[in-house]
PDB file of C-alpha atoms in Angstrom:
ATOM      1  CA  MET A  24    -147.013 -57.224  34.919  1.00 63.00           C
ATOM      2  CA  THR A  25    -149.905 -56.202  37.192  1.00 79.00           C
ATOM      3  CA  GLU A  26    -148.933 -58.669  39.905  1.00 83.00           C
ATOM      4  CA  THR A  27    -145.295 -57.600  39.651  1.00 86.00           C
ATOM      5  CA  LEU A  28    -146.248 -53.941  40.199  1.00 87.00           C
ATOM      6  CA  ARG A  29    -148.459 -54.871  43.162  1.00 86.00           C
ATOM      7  CA  GLN A  30    -145.571 -56.724  44.760  1.00 86.00           C
ATOM      8  CA  GLN A  31    -143.262 -53.793  44.072  1.00 89.00           C
ATOM      9  CA  TYR A  32    -145.456 -51.034  45.478  1.00 90.00           C
ATOM     10  CA  LEU A  33    -147.372 -52.755  48.277  1.00 89.00           C
ATOM     11  CA  ASP A  34    -145.085 -54.206  50.923  1.00 89.00           C
ATOM     12  CA  PRO A  35    -147.043 -56.774  53.027  1.00 89.00           C
ATOM     13  CA  ALA A  36    -145.072 -55.691  56.106  1.00 89.00           C
ATOM     14  CA  VAL A  37    -146.200 -52.079  55.599  1.00 92.00           C
ATOM     15  CA  LEU A  38    -149.823 -53.146  55.110  1.00 89.00           C
ATOM     16  CA  ASP A  39    -149.687 -55.271  58.274  1.00 90.00           C
ATOM     17  CA  GLU A  40    -148.510 -52.262  60.281  1.00 89.00           C
ATOM     18  CA  LEU A  41    -151.288 -50.071  58.854  1.00 91.00           C
ATOM     19  CA  GLY A  42    -153.899 -52.717  59.691  1.00 88.00           C
ATOM     20  CA  THR A  43    -157.406 -51.301  59.472  1.00 84.00           C
ATOM     21  CA  MET A  44    -156.322 -47.655  59.660  1.00 87.00           C
ATOM     22  CA  GLN A  45    -158.359 -45.337  57.453  1.00 83.00           C
ATOM     23  CA  VAL A  46    -157.730 -42.009  55.788  1.00 87.00           C
ATOM     24  CA  ARG A  47    -159.968 -39.260  57.111  1.00 81.00           C
ATOM     25  CA  ALA A  48    -160.633 -35.888  55.515  1.00 78.00           C
ATOM     26  CA  ARG A  49    -160.325 -32.841  57.723  1.00 73.00           C
ATOM     27  CA  MET A  50    -163.565 -31.446  56.387  1.00 61.00           C
ATOM     28  CA  LEU A  51    -167.066 -32.882  56.134  1.00 45.00           C
ATOM     29  CA  VAL A  52    -167.379 -34.427  52.718  1.00 42.00           C
ATOM     30  CA  GLU A  53    -170.764 -34.353  51.099  1.00 43.00           C
ATOM     31  CA  GLY A  54    -170.957 -37.982  49.970  1.00 43.00           C
ATOM     32  CA  ILE A  55    -173.947 -40.209  50.463  1.00 40.00           C
ATOM     33  CA  LEU A  56    -172.363 -43.667  50.578  1.00 43.00           C
ATOM     34  CA  ALA A  57    -172.051 -45.382  53.908  1.00 42.00           C
ATOM     35  CA  GLY A  58    -168.627 -44.956  55.378  1.00 45.00           C
ATOM     36  CA  LEU A  59    -166.234 -42.496  56.920  1.00 54.00           C
ATOM     37  CA  HIS A  60    -167.471 -39.398  55.201  1.00 56.00           C
ATOM     38  CA  ARG A  61    -171.246 -39.701  55.447  1.00 48.00           C
ATOM     39  CA  SER A  62    -173.029 -36.462  54.624  1.00 47.00           C
ATOM     40  CA  PRO A  63    -176.317 -35.037  55.860  1.00 40.00           C
ATOM     41  CA  HIS A  64    -177.298 -34.555  52.201  1.00 44.00           C
ATOM     42  CA  HIS A  65    -179.051 -37.531  50.628  1.00 41.00           C
ATOM     43  CA  GLY A  66    -179.717 -38.211  46.956  1.00 43.00           C
ATOM     44  CA  GLY A  67    -179.034 -34.717  45.660  1.00 42.00           C
ATOM     45  CA  SER A  68    -176.893 -35.582  42.636  1.00 47.00           C
ATOM     46  CA  VAL A  69    -178.112 -36.550  39.181  1.00 49.00           C
ATOM     47  CA  GLU A  70    -174.858 -36.623  37.155  1.00 57.00           C
ATOM     48  CA  PHE A  71    -174.028 -40.227  36.349  1.00 62.00           C
ATOM     49  CA  ALA A  72    -170.339 -41.118  36.753  1.00 60.00           C
ATOM     50  CA  GLU A  73    -169.895 -44.872  36.378  1.00 62.00           C
ATOM     51  CA  TYR A  74    -171.106 -48.316  37.322  1.00 69.00           C
ATOM     52  CA  VAL A  75    -169.389 -50.103  40.161  1.00 65.00           C
ATOM     53  CA  GLU A  76    -169.863 -53.767  40.991  1.00 65.00           C
ATOM     54  CA  TYR A  77    -172.020 -54.280  44.056  1.00 67.00           C
ATOM     55  CA  SER A  78    -170.198 -55.012  47.279  1.00 59.00           C
ATOM     56  CA  PRO A  79    -171.242 -55.018  50.954  1.00 52.00           C
ATOM     57  CA  GLY A  80    -171.873 -51.446  52.035  1.00 50.00           C
ATOM     58  CA  HIS A  81    -173.744 -50.407  48.887  1.00 59.00           C
ATOM     59  CA  GLU A  82    -177.460 -49.893  49.284  1.00 65.00           C
ATOM     60  CA  ILE A  83    -179.495 -52.606  47.546  1.00 76.00           C
ATOM     61  CA  ARG A  84    -182.001 -50.063  46.296  1.00 75.00           C
ATOM     62  CA  HIS A  85    -179.248 -48.538  44.121  1.00 75.00           C
ATOM     63  CA  ILE A  86    -178.674 -51.759  42.144  1.00 84.00           C
ATOM     64  CA  ASP A  87    -179.430 -51.311  38.439  1.00 86.00           C
ATOM     65  CA  TRP A  88    -181.734 -54.246  37.705  1.00 88.00           C
ATOM     66  CA  LYS A  89    -181.676 -53.657  33.942  1.00 86.00           C
ATOM     67  CA  VAL A  90    -177.926 -54.235  33.927  1.00 86.00           C
ATOM     68  CA  TYR A  91    -178.439 -57.313  36.099  1.00 87.00           C
ATOM     69  CA  ALA A  92    -180.904 -58.736  33.561  1.00 87.00           C
ATOM     70  CA  LYS A  93    -178.297 -58.380  30.799  1.00 84.00           C
ATOM     71  CA  THR A  94    -175.153 -59.428  32.653  1.00 86.00           C
ATOM     72  CA  ASP A  95    -176.380 -61.567  35.571  1.00 85.00           C
ATOM     73  CA  LYS A  96    -174.157 -59.403  37.812  1.00 84.00           C
ATOM     74  CA  TYR A  97    -175.056 -56.755  40.349  1.00 84.00           C
ATOM     75  CA  TYR A  98    -173.936 -53.244  39.520  1.00 82.00           C
ATOM     76  CA  VAL A  99    -174.628 -49.990  41.343  1.00 76.00           C
ATOM     77  CA  LYS A 100    -174.933 -46.650  39.649  1.00 74.00           C
ATOM     78  CA  GLN A 101    -172.539 -44.100  41.042  1.00 64.00           C
ATOM     79  CA  TYR A 102    -172.942 -40.370  40.600  1.00 61.00           C
ATOM     80  CA  GLU A 103    -170.380 -37.596  40.729  1.00 52.00           C
ATOM     81  CA  ASP A 104    -171.339 -36.462  44.214  1.00 52.00           C
ATOM     82  CA  GLU A 105    -171.902 -39.940  45.580  1.00 51.00           C
ATOM     83  CA  THR A 106    -168.260 -40.763  45.990  1.00 53.00           C
ATOM     84  CA  ASN A 107    -167.402 -40.252  49.614  1.00 69.00           C
ATOM     85  CA  LEU A 108    -164.113 -38.568  48.994  1.00 86.00           C
ATOM     86  CA  ARG A 109    -161.799 -37.767  46.126  1.00 90.00           C
ATOM     87  CA  ALA A 110    -158.093 -37.796  46.758  1.00 94.00           C
ATOM     88  CA  TYR A 111    -155.167 -37.018  44.477  1.00 95.00           C
ATOM     89  CA  MET A 112    -151.602 -38.225  44.873  1.00 96.00           C
ATOM     90  CA  VAL A 113    -149.308 -35.521  43.416  1.00 95.00           C
ATOM     91  CA  VAL A 114    -145.836 -37.041  43.075  1.00 96.00           C
ATOM     92  CA  ASP A 115    -142.660 -35.152  42.158  1.00 94.00           C
ATOM     93  CA  GLY A 116    -140.892 -37.071  39.391  1.00 92.00           C
ATOM     94  CA  SER A 117    -138.056 -34.608  38.750  1.00 92.00           C
ATOM     95  CA  GLY A 118    -134.371 -35.468  38.517  1.00 91.00           C
ATOM     96  CA  SER A 119    -133.484 -34.512  42.100  1.00 93.00           C
ATOM     97  CA  MET A 120    -135.919 -37.135  43.383  1.00 94.00           C
ATOM     98  CA  ARG A 121    -133.568 -39.870  42.083  1.00 93.00           C
ATOM     99  CA  PHE A 122    -130.988 -38.925  44.719  1.00 94.00           C
ATOM    100  CA  LYS A 123    -129.981 -41.667  47.136  1.00 95.00           C
ATOM    101  CA  SER A 124    -127.040 -41.351  49.503  1.00 95.00           C
ATOM    102  CA  GLU A 125    -125.104 -44.295  50.901  1.00 92.00           C
ATOM    103  CA  GLU A 126    -126.993 -43.929  54.168  1.00 91.00           C
ATOM    104  CA  ALA A 127    -130.440 -44.153  52.599  1.00 95.00           C
ATOM    105  CA  PRO A 128    -132.053 -47.498  51.692  1.00 96.00           C
ATOM    106  CA  ILE A 129    -134.002 -46.079  48.734  1.00 96.00           C
ATOM    107  CA  SER A 130    -134.158 -42.926  46.627  1.00 96.00           C
ATOM    108  CA  LYS A 131    -136.531 -40.058  47.367  1.00 96.00           C
ATOM    109  CA  LEU A 132    -138.559 -41.020  44.281  1.00 96.00           C
ATOM    110  CA  ASP A 133    -138.980 -44.621  45.424  1.00 96.00           C
ATOM    111  CA  TYR A 134    -139.991 -43.409  48.877  1.00 96.00           C
ATOM    112  CA  ALA A 135    -142.546 -40.998  47.409  1.00 97.00           C
ATOM    113  CA  SER A 136    -143.958 -43.724  45.154  1.00 96.00           C
ATOM    114  CA  TYR A 137    -144.282 -46.354  47.903  1.00 96.00           C
ATOM    115  CA  LEU A 138    -145.858 -43.803  50.249  1.00 96.00           C
ATOM    116  CA  SER A 139    -148.369 -42.726  47.579  1.00 96.00           C
ATOM    117  CA  ALA A 140    -149.182 -46.355  46.759  1.00 96.00           C
ATOM    118  CA  ALA A 141    -149.883 -47.121  50.426  1.00 95.00           C
ATOM    119  CA  PHE A 142    -152.268 -44.164  50.775  1.00 96.00           C
ATOM    120  CA  ALA A 143    -153.989 -45.015  47.475  1.00 95.00           C
ATOM    121  CA  HIS A 144    -154.497 -48.585  48.701  1.00 94.00           C
ATOM    122  CA  LEU A 145    -156.089 -47.406  51.960  1.00 94.00           C
ATOM    123  CA  LEU A 146    -158.385 -44.926  50.194  1.00 93.00           C
ATOM    124  CA  LEU A 147    -159.626 -47.432  47.620  1.00 93.00           C
ATOM    125  CA  ARG A 148    -160.105 -50.058  50.306  1.00 91.00           C
ATOM    126  CA  GLN A 149    -162.436 -47.729  52.200  1.00 89.00           C
ATOM    127  CA  GLY A 150    -164.429 -46.965  49.035  1.00 88.00           C
ATOM    128  CA  ASP A 151    -163.055 -43.524  48.148  1.00 90.00           C
ATOM    129  CA  ALA A 152    -161.888 -42.353  44.730  1.00 92.00           C
ATOM    130  CA  VAL A 153    -158.207 -41.755  44.037  1.00 94.00           C
ATOM    131  CA  GLY A 154    -156.433 -39.942  41.216  1.00 93.00           C
ATOM    132  CA  ALA A 155    -152.767 -39.221  40.635  1.00 94.00           C
ATOM    133  CA  LEU A 156    -150.469 -36.710  39.005  1.00 93.00           C
ATOM    134  CA  SER A 157    -146.759 -37.251  38.417  1.00 92.00           C
ATOM    135  CA  PHE A 158    -144.759 -34.340  37.164  1.00 88.00           C
ATOM    136  CA  ASN A 159    -141.580 -32.566  36.296  1.00 85.00           C
ATOM    137  CA  ALA A 160    -141.238 -29.190  34.555  1.00 77.00           C
ATOM    138  CA  ASP A 161    -141.966 -30.618  31.093  1.00 80.00           C
ATOM    139  CA  GLN A 162    -144.244 -33.601  31.678  1.00 79.00           C
ATOM    140  CA  ARG A 163    -147.395 -34.140  33.657  1.00 79.00           C
ATOM    141  CA  GLN A 164    -149.213 -37.473  33.712  1.00 88.00           C
ATOM    142  CA  PHE A 165    -152.686 -37.145  35.172  1.00 90.00           C
ATOM    143  CA  LEU A 166    -154.972 -39.997  36.190  1.00 91.00           C
ATOM    144  CA  PRO A 167    -158.559 -38.990  37.035  1.00 89.00           C
ATOM    145  CA  ALA A 168    -159.980 -40.057  40.367  1.00 89.00           C
ATOM    146  CA  SER A 169    -161.893 -43.321  40.408  1.00 89.00           C
ATOM    147  CA  ALA A 170    -163.100 -45.762  43.036  1.00 89.00           C
ATOM    148  CA  ARG A 171    -162.912 -48.793  40.742  1.00 86.00           C
ATOM    149  CA  LYS A 172    -161.255 -51.716  42.466  1.00 79.00           C
ATOM    150  CA  ASN A 173    -158.739 -52.241  39.655  1.00 87.00           C
ATOM    151  CA  HIS A 174    -157.867 -48.522  39.592  1.00 92.00           C
ATOM    152  CA  LEU A 175    -154.979 -49.217  41.934  1.00 93.00           C
ATOM    153  CA  ASP A 176    -153.224 -50.992  39.063  1.00 93.00           C
ATOM    154  CA  ASP A 177    -153.513 -47.813  36.967  1.00 93.00           C
ATOM    155  CA  ILE A 178    -151.907 -45.826  39.784  1.00 94.00           C
ATOM    156  CA  PHE A 179    -149.063 -48.356  40.064  1.00 94.00           C
ATOM    157  CA  TYR A 180    -148.474 -48.035  36.318  1.00 93.00           C
ATOM    158  CA  LEU A 181    -148.321 -44.235  36.552  1.00 93.00           C
ATOM    159  CA  LEU A 182    -145.885 -44.390  39.475  1.00 94.00           C
ATOM    160  CA  ASP A 183    -143.740 -46.876  37.574  1.00 92.00           C
ATOM    161  CA  ASN A 184    -143.518 -44.593  34.545  1.00 89.00           C
ATOM    162  CA  GLN A 185    -142.578 -41.301  36.149  1.00 84.00           C
ATOM    163  CA  PRO A 186    -140.074 -39.161  34.251  1.00 77.00           C
ATOM    164  CA  ALA A 187    -137.429 -39.278  37.041  1.00 80.00           C
ATOM    165  CA  ALA A 188    -135.529 -36.557  35.202  1.00 81.00           C
ATOM    166  CA  GLY A 189    -135.575 -32.852  34.409  1.00 82.00           C
ATOM    167  CA  LYS A 190    -136.397 -29.833  36.524  1.00 84.00           C
ATOM    168  CA  THR A 191    -139.207 -29.937  39.061  1.00 83.00           C
ATOM    169  CA  GLY A 192    -141.935 -27.530  37.945  1.00 84.00           C
ATOM    170  CA  LEU A 193    -143.943 -27.668  41.173  1.00 89.00           C
ATOM    171  CA  ASP A 194    -145.886 -24.532  40.196  1.00 88.00           C
ATOM    172  CA  HIS A 195    -147.092 -26.129  36.922  1.00 88.00           C
ATOM    173  CA  ALA A 196    -148.216 -29.241  38.797  1.00 90.00           C
ATOM    174  CA  LEU A 197    -150.162 -27.198  41.341  1.00 90.00           C
ATOM    175  CA  ARG A 198    -151.916 -25.284  38.549  1.00 89.00           C
ATOM    176  CA  THR A 199    -152.882 -28.602  36.939  1.00 88.00           C
ATOM    177  CA  ILE A 200    -154.357 -30.009  40.136  1.00 89.00           C
ATOM    178  CA  ALA A 201    -156.147 -26.697  40.835  1.00 88.00           C
ATOM    179  CA  GLU A 202    -157.853 -26.979  37.448  1.00 85.00           C
ATOM    180  CA  ARG A 203    -158.826 -30.648  37.711  1.00 84.00           C
ATOM    181  CA  ALA A 204    -159.553 -31.416  41.347  1.00 85.00           C
ATOM    182  CA  ASN A 205    -163.036 -30.585  42.481  1.00 78.00           C
ATOM    183  CA  ARG A 206    -163.776 -28.932  45.791  1.00 73.00           C
ATOM    184  CA  ARG A 207    -163.674 -31.062  48.909  1.00 77.00           C
ATOM    185  CA  SER A 208    -160.861 -33.214  47.478  1.00 90.00           C
ATOM    186  CA  VAL A 209    -157.848 -34.208  49.540  1.00 94.00           C
ATOM    187  CA  VAL A 210    -154.513 -33.525  47.824  1.00 95.00           C
ATOM    188  CA  PHE A 211    -151.341 -35.347  48.912  1.00 96.00           C
ATOM    189  CA  ILE A 212    -148.240 -33.549  47.578  1.00 96.00           C
ATOM    190  CA  VAL A 213    -145.089 -35.666  47.868  1.00 97.00           C
ATOM    191  CA  SER A 214    -141.932 -33.795  46.876  1.00 95.00           C
ATOM    192  CA  ASP A 215    -138.471 -32.698  48.007  1.00 95.00           C
ATOM    193  CA  PHE A 216    -139.728 -29.108  47.536  1.00 94.00           C
ATOM    194  CA  LEU A 217    -136.274 -27.986  46.402  1.00 91.00           C
ATOM    195  CA  ASP A 218    -137.798 -25.491  43.946  1.00 86.00           C
ATOM    196  CA  ALA A 219    -140.546 -24.328  46.326  1.00 89.00           C
ATOM    197  CA  ASP A 220    -140.331 -20.577  45.882  1.00 88.00           C
ATOM    198  CA  GLY A 221    -142.794 -17.859  46.758  1.00 88.00           C
ATOM    199  CA  GLU A 222    -144.899 -18.463  43.628  1.00 87.00           C
ATOM    200  CA  ALA A 223    -145.252 -22.202  44.288  1.00 88.00           C
ATOM    201  CA  MET A 224    -146.173 -21.618  47.916  1.00 89.00           C
ATOM    202  CA  GLN A 225    -148.755 -19.034  46.842  1.00 89.00           C
ATOM    203  CA  LEU A 226    -150.332 -21.658  44.574  1.00 90.00           C
ATOM    204  CA  LEU A 227    -150.496 -24.042  47.532  1.00 89.00           C
ATOM    205  CA  LYS A 228    -152.477 -21.383  49.373  1.00 88.00           C
ATOM    206  CA  VAL A 229    -154.801 -21.054  46.367  1.00 89.00           C
ATOM    207  CA  LEU A 230    -155.584 -24.775  46.624  1.00 90.00           C
ATOM    208  CA  ARG A 231    -156.454 -24.316  50.274  1.00 89.00           C
ATOM    209  CA  HIS A 232    -158.610 -21.273  49.517  1.00 87.00           C
ATOM    210  CA  ARG A 233    -160.552 -23.468  47.081  1.00 87.00           C
ATOM    211  CA  ARG A 234    -161.386 -25.600  50.118  1.00 86.00           C
ATOM    212  CA  LEU A 235    -159.145 -28.466  49.088  1.00 91.00           C
ATOM    213  CA  ASP A 236    -157.713 -30.437  51.981  1.00 93.00           C
ATOM    214  CA  VAL A 237    -153.964 -30.241  51.229  1.00 94.00           C
ATOM    215  CA  ALA A 238    -151.177 -32.233  52.896  1.00 96.00           C
ATOM    216  CA  ALA A 239    -147.512 -31.607  52.030  1.00 96.00           C
ATOM    217  CA  PHE A 240    -145.130 -34.561  52.445  1.00 97.00           C
ATOM    218  CA  HIS A 241    -141.566 -33.222  52.367  1.00 97.00           C
ATOM    219  CA  VAL A 242    -139.167 -36.083  51.646  1.00 97.00           C
ATOM    220  CA  VAL A 243    -135.437 -35.552  52.252  1.00 97.00           C
ATOM    221  CA  ASP A 244    -132.354 -37.712  52.064  1.00 97.00           C
ATOM    222  CA  PRO A 245    -130.338 -37.435  55.328  1.00 96.00           C
ATOM    223  CA  ALA A 246    -127.213 -36.447  53.384  1.00 95.00           C
ATOM    224  CA  GLU A 247    -129.026 -33.401  52.001  1.00 94.00           C
ATOM    225  CA  ILE A 248    -129.270 -32.026  55.515  1.00 93.00           C
ATOM    226  CA  THR A 249    -125.845 -32.827  56.944  1.00 92.00           C
ATOM    227  CA  LEU A 250    -123.635 -32.978  53.804  1.00 91.00           C
ATOM    228  CA  PRO A 251    -121.559 -35.817  55.338  1.00 92.00           C
ATOM    229  CA  TYR A 252    -118.668 -35.668  52.871  1.00 90.00           C
ATOM    230  CA  GLU A 253    -115.061 -34.548  53.288  1.00 89.00           C
ATOM    231  CA  GLY A 254    -112.373 -32.953  51.159  1.00 90.00           C
ATOM    232  CA  MET A 255    -112.598 -32.203  47.466  1.00 90.00           C
ATOM    233  CA  MET A 256    -115.787 -33.562  45.886  1.00 87.00           C
ATOM    234  CA  LEU A 257    -117.245 -33.298  42.405  1.00 88.00           C
ATOM    235  CA  PHE A 258    -121.005 -32.687  42.584  1.00 86.00           C
ATOM    236  CA  GLU A 259    -123.245 -33.164  39.574  1.00 83.00           C
ATOM    237  CA  GLY A 260    -126.589 -31.402  39.348  1.00 82.00           C
ATOM    238  CA  MET A 261    -129.433 -33.904  38.819  1.00 82.00           C
ATOM    239  CA  GLU A 262    -131.612 -31.403  37.008  1.00 78.00           C
ATOM    240  CA  GLY A 263    -129.094 -30.180  34.430  1.00 77.00           C
ATOM    241  CA  GLU A 264    -127.120 -27.741  36.588  1.00 78.00           C
ATOM    242  CA  GLY A 265    -123.761 -29.166  35.476  1.00 83.00           C
ATOM    243  CA  GLU A 266    -120.807 -30.112  37.696  1.00 84.00           C
ATOM    244  CA  LEU A 267    -119.159 -28.333  40.617  1.00 85.00           C
ATOM    245  CA  LEU A 268    -115.786 -29.235  42.179  1.00 89.00           C
ATOM    246  CA  VAL A 269    -115.567 -27.905  45.757  1.00 87.00           C
ATOM    247  CA  ASP A 270    -113.892 -28.503  49.103  1.00 90.00           C
ATOM    248  CA  VAL A 271    -116.858 -29.732  51.131  1.00 89.00           C
ATOM    249  CA  ASP A 272    -115.316 -28.651  54.421  1.00 91.00           C
ATOM    250  CA  ASP A 273    -115.347 -25.027  53.210  1.00 90.00           C
ATOM    251  CA  LEU A 274    -118.923 -25.308  51.956  1.00 89.00           C
ATOM    252  CA  ARG A 275    -120.666 -27.317  54.684  1.00 93.00           C
ATOM    253  CA  ASP A 276    -121.635 -24.586  57.156  1.00 93.00           C
ATOM    254  CA  ALA A 277    -123.082 -22.250  54.525  1.00 94.00           C
ATOM    255  CA  TYR A 278    -124.880 -25.137  52.797  1.00 93.00           C
ATOM    256  CA  THR A 279    -126.471 -26.590  55.917  1.00 94.00           C
ATOM    257  CA  GLU A 280    -127.619 -23.136  57.033  1.00 95.00           C
ATOM    258  CA  ARG A 281    -129.191 -22.509  53.626  1.00 94.00           C
ATOM    259  CA  MET A 282    -130.969 -25.879  53.783  1.00 95.00           C
ATOM    260  CA  ARG A 283    -132.303 -25.140  57.266  1.00 95.00           C
ATOM    261  CA  GLU A 284    -133.625 -21.789  56.083  1.00 96.00           C
ATOM    262  CA  HIS A 285    -135.308 -23.322  53.051  1.00 95.00           C
ATOM    263  CA  MET A 286    -136.969 -26.133  55.008  1.00 96.00           C
ATOM    264  CA  ALA A 287    -138.149 -23.626  57.612  1.00 96.00           C
ATOM    265  CA  PHE A 288    -139.578 -21.475  54.802  1.00 95.00           C
ATOM    266  CA  VAL A 289    -141.584 -24.370  53.329  1.00 95.00           C
ATOM    267  CA  LYS A 290    -142.904 -25.394  56.743  1.00 96.00           C
ATOM    268  CA  GLN A 291    -143.846 -21.839  57.703  1.00 95.00           C
ATOM    269  CA  GLN A 292    -145.651 -21.206  54.417  1.00 93.00           C
ATOM    270  CA  CYS A 293    -147.655 -24.426  54.790  1.00 94.00           C
ATOM    271  CA  GLU A 294    -148.618 -23.703  58.376  1.00 93.00           C
ATOM    272  CA  GLN A 295    -149.692 -20.158  57.525  1.00 91.00           C
ATOM    273  CA  ALA A 296    -151.959 -21.554  54.800  1.00 90.00           C
ATOM    274  CA  ASP A 297    -153.447 -24.235  57.088  1.00 91.00           C
ATOM    275  CA  ILE A 298    -151.765 -26.959  55.036  1.00 94.00           C
ATOM    276  CA  GLU A 299    -150.739 -30.075  56.934  1.00 95.00           C
ATOM    277  CA  TYR A 300    -146.952 -30.447  56.710  1.00 96.00           C
ATOM    278  CA  LEU A 301    -144.830 -33.535  57.367  1.00 97.00           C
ATOM    279  CA  ARG A 302    -141.070 -33.723  56.776  1.00 97.00           C
ATOM    280  CA  PHE A 303    -139.325 -37.082  57.025  1.00 96.00           C
ATOM    281  CA  PRO A 304    -136.039 -38.688  55.929  1.00 97.00           C
ATOM    282  CA  THR A 305    -135.881 -41.603  53.522  1.00 97.00           C
ATOM    283  CA  THR A 306    -134.421 -43.676  56.374  1.00 97.00           C
ATOM    284  CA  GLN A 307    -137.751 -43.502  58.207  1.00 96.00           C
ATOM    285  CA  PRO A 308    -139.965 -46.579  57.676  1.00 96.00           C
ATOM    286  CA  ILE A 309    -142.796 -45.790  55.274  1.00 95.00           C
ATOM    287  CA  GLU A 310    -145.392 -47.225  57.640  1.00 95.00           C
ATOM    288  CA  GLN A 311    -144.213 -44.771  60.324  1.00 95.00           C
ATOM    289  CA  THR A 312    -144.784 -41.807  57.999  1.00 96.00           C
ATOM    290  CA  CYS A 313    -148.235 -43.150  57.094  1.00 96.00           C
ATOM    291  CA  LEU A 314    -149.189 -43.713  60.728  1.00 95.00           C
ATOM    292  CA  THR A 315    -148.016 -40.234  61.782  1.00 95.00           C
ATOM    293  CA  PHE A 316    -150.375 -38.730  59.223  1.00 95.00           C
ATOM    294  CA  LEU A 317    -153.300 -41.085  59.871  1.00 93.00           C
ATOM    295  CA  ARG A 318    -153.133 -40.812  63.669  1.00 91.00           C
ATOM    296  CA  GLY A 319    -153.067 -37.027  63.384  1.00 89.00           C
ATOM    297  CA  ARG A 320    -156.570 -37.201  61.901  1.00 82.00           C
ATOM    298  CA  ILE A 321    -158.213 -39.519  64.403  1.00 77.00           C
TER     299      ILE A 321
END
C-alpha cells in the first residue's frame, strides 16, 4: 500500500526536473538545525517534541546516549523550536475539484494532490516539518507537522482519502489552519478558489497578519476559463447545485467575463495582503508550477 501510494504521488520524472531545488521561506525562521533556515538564536527551546534518528547534518552533541544504550541506535532529541521550518499543505477536497475537461490530462484534485506531494517531499528531504489539511465544507482532516522520514507516507494517505465531494468551505479551513499553525510557518493553499468571497479573503489576510508565510496556488481547468462548448448543454453542479440546461453560445460571454472578474478579485486580494499568488491550468506540467514557485524564492 505504502509503495503504491509513493508511486502514485511521486512521479520520478517530476523529481528529476526538481533536482536539488529547495523550498525557502520568505522570512527568517528561528530554527537551530543546520540548513536553509539557520537562526541567530541557539539552544533557546526546552519543550521536547520527538526523537528523530540521527542522520548527517545533526550535531553529534545532541545524540541521546541513554537511548543509544537501550536501542543500539543513534537518536537526536528534537524540540519544538528546533525544527527549521514548519509547512502546511492545505488542499481543497470539495466536489468542484473533481472536474476534468476533455482537454485536461488530470482533474484539479489530482493536480492539487500531486503538487502538494512534490512540495512535501522537498520539505522533508531538506529536514523541515510538514503537516497537511484536506477539507470541504463538512470535513477537515488535519495532520500535524512532523519531520519524521516516514511522515511522507502519512501525507500520501491523507491525500488519497480526501472527500472529493461537497461544498468547499474555504473559510472553515482557513480558521482551522489559523488555530493550529504556529507563527513562522509556511502555508501552501491549493484550491480552485471558486467560493473565495470577501470573508475567505479576509481570513487569508489574518493568516498573513499572524506572520505566516502564505502562498495561494489557484488551480483551474482550461475549460473553466473558455467554456469551449457549443449549442444546448446540460450542466450538473458538482457541489449539489443541481442541473442547468442552457444554450452555451448565449451564455459564454457573460460567463467568461464573470470568471475573469473573479480570478482578478482573488489575485488582487492576495497581492494586497502580501500573499504569494500563482494561477496555473491543469495542462501545465506539475514540475513547471513547482519550479516557478521555487525559483521565485531564490
